[in-house]
Coordinates of C-alpha atoms in Angstrom, one line a residue:
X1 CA -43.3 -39.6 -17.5
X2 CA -47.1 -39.2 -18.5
X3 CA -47.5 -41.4 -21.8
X4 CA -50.2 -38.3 -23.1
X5 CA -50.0 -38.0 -26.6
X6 CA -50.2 -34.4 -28.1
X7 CA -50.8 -32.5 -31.1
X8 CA -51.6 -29.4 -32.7
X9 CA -54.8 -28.0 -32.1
X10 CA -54.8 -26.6 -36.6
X11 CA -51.1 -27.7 -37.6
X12 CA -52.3 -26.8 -41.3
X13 CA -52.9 -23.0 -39.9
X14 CA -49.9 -22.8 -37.9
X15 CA -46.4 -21.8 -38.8
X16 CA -43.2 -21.7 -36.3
X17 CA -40.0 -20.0 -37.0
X18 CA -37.1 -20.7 -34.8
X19 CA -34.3 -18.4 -33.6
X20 CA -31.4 -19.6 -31.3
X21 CA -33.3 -16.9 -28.5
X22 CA -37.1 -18.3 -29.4
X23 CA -39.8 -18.6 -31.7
X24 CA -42.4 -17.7 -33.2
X25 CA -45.4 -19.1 -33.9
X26 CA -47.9 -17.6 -36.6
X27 CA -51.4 -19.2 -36.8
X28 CA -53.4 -18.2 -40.3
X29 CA -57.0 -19.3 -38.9
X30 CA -57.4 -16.9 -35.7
X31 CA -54.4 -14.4 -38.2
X32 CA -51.9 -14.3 -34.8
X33 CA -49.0 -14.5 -34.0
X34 CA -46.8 -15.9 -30.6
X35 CA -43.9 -15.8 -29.3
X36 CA -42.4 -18.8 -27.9
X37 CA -39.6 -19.8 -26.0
X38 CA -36.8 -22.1 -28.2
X39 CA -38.3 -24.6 -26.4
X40 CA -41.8 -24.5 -27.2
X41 CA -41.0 -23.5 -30.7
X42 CA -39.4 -26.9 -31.0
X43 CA -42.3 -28.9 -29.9
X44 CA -44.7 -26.7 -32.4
X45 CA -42.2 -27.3 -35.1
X46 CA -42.3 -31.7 -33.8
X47 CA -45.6 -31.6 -33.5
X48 CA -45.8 -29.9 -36.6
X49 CA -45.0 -33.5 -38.1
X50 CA -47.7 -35.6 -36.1
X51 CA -48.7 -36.4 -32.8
X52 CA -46.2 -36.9 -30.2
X53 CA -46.4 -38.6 -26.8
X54 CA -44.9 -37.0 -23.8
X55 CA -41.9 -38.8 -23.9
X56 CA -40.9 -38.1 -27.2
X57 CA -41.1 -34.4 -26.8
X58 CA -39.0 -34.8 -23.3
X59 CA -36.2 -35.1 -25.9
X60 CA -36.5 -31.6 -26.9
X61 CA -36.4 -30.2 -23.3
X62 CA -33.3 -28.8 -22.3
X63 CA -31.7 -30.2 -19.1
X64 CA -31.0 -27.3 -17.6
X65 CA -34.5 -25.9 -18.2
X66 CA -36.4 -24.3 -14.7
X67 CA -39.8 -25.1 -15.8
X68 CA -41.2 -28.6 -15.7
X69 CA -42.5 -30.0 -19.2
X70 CA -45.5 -30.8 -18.3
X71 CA -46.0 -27.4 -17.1
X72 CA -45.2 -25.8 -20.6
X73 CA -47.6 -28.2 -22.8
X74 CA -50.4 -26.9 -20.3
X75 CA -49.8 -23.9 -20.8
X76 CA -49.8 -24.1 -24.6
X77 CA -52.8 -26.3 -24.2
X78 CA -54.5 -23.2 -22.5
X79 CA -53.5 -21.0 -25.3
X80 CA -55.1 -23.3 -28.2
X81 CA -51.7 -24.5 -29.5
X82 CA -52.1 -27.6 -28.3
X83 CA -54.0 -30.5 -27.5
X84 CA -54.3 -33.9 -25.8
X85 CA -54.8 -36.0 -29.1
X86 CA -57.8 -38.1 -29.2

């Protein structure tokens, strides 16, 4: 898997609550909020922590999930949640 590491694009801004059906994700700088799949909610909430590398937040996906993981941080990347880290 692609050894990118991630973060949050203003983890002190952003809050994530989790539900067992999804999450959602409230950011205090741009006053938004998200919703998220349980999924994505659980990387926010990881990366919540710190920076994670792709792998690391493979361990979050579901095996029986459709969409490739890759595919989901992009598109949370295009939304402004997150970020390749520096």
């Amino acid at each position: 898997m692609n050894r990118v590491l991630w973060s949050l694009v203003t983890p002190e801004a952003m809050s994530v609550v989790n539900w067992p059906d999804g999450s959602v994700l409230y950011n205090a700088r741009t006053t938004t909020t998200t919703m998220l799949t349980r999924t994505a909610g659980a990387i926010v909430a990881r990366l919540k922590a710190g920076a994670a590398d792709t792998d690391a937040l493979a361990g979050l996906w579901p095996a029986d999930d459709d969409l490739p993981l890759l595919e989901l941080l992009d598109a949370l990347a295009r939304h402004g949640i997150l970020r390749a880290a520096d």
